[in-house]
XYZ file of C-alpha atoms in Angstrom:
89
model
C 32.211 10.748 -4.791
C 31.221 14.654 -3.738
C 31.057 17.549 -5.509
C 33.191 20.328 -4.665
C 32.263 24.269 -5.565
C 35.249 26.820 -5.690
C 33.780 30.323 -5.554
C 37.497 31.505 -6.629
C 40.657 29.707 -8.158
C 44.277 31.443 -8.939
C 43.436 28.646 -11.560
C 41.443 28.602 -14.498
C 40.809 25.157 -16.017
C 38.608 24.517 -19.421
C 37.302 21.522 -21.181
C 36.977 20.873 -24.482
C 34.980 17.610 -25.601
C 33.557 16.570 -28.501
C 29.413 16.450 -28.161
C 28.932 12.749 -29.214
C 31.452 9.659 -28.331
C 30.358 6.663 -29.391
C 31.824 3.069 -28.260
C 35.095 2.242 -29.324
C 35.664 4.746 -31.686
C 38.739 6.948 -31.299
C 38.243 10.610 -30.171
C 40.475 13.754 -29.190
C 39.526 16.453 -26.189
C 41.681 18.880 -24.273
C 42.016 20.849 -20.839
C 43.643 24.026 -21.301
C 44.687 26.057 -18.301
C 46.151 29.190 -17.131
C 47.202 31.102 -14.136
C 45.362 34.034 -12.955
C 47.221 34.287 -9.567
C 49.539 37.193 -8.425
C 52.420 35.125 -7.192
C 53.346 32.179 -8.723
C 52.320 28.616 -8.446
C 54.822 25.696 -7.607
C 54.803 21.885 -7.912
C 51.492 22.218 -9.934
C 49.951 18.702 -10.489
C 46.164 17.845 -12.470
C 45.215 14.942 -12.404
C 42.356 13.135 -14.031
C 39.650 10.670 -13.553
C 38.434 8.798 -15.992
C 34.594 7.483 -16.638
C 34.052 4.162 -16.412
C 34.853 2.210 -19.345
C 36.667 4.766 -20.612
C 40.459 3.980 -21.838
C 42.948 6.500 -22.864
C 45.387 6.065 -25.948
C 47.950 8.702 -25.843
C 48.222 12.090 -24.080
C 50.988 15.348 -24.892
C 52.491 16.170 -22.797
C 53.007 12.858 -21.596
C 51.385 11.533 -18.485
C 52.876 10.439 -14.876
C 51.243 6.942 -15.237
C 48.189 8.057 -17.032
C 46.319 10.307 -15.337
C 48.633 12.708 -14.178
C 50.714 15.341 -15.552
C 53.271 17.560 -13.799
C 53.132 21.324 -15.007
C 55.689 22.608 -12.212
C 55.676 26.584 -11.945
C 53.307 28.854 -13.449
C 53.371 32.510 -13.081
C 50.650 34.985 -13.811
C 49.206 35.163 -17.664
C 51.230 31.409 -18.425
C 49.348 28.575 -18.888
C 49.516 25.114 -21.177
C 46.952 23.128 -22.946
C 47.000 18.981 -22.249
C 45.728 16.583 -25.199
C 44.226 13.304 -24.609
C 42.831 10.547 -27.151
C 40.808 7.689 -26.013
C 37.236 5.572 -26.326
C 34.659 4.106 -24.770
C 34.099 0.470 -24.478
């Protein structure tokens, strides 16, 4: 697995986790994003990976499988916020 720097996205995507997740205890985080671009955006699709060990629970919106999620268009200034619950084992 690499690591890949962006110097600029049309894209902005944010975490937020909690600080401490301890082994099989249920726990909530969320990636918000939004569109910065001038045109719009089509057939948008984030998808996720997982840590190992890690098992999700539920997400909203719901997933494609469960690390996917289709957001389709967005144009400038829209954006959407994905929620995920899961634990460690």
């Amino acid at each position: 697995s690499g690591i890949t720097l962006l110097s600029s996205s049309p894209m902005r995507l944010e975490w937020d986790l909690p600080a401490l997740a301890e082994n099989l205890k249920e726990f909530d985080f969320f990636l918000t994003y939004d569109s910065s671009s001038d045109y719009p955006l089509e057939d948008l699709l984030v998808k996720v990976e997982y840590p190992e060990g890690f098992e999700i629970i539920s997400t909203a919106p719901p997933s494609v499988g469960s690390r996917e999620w289709n957001i389709g268009l967005l144009n400038r200034g829209q954006g959407g916020k994905i929620a995920l619950r899961g634990h460690l084992q």
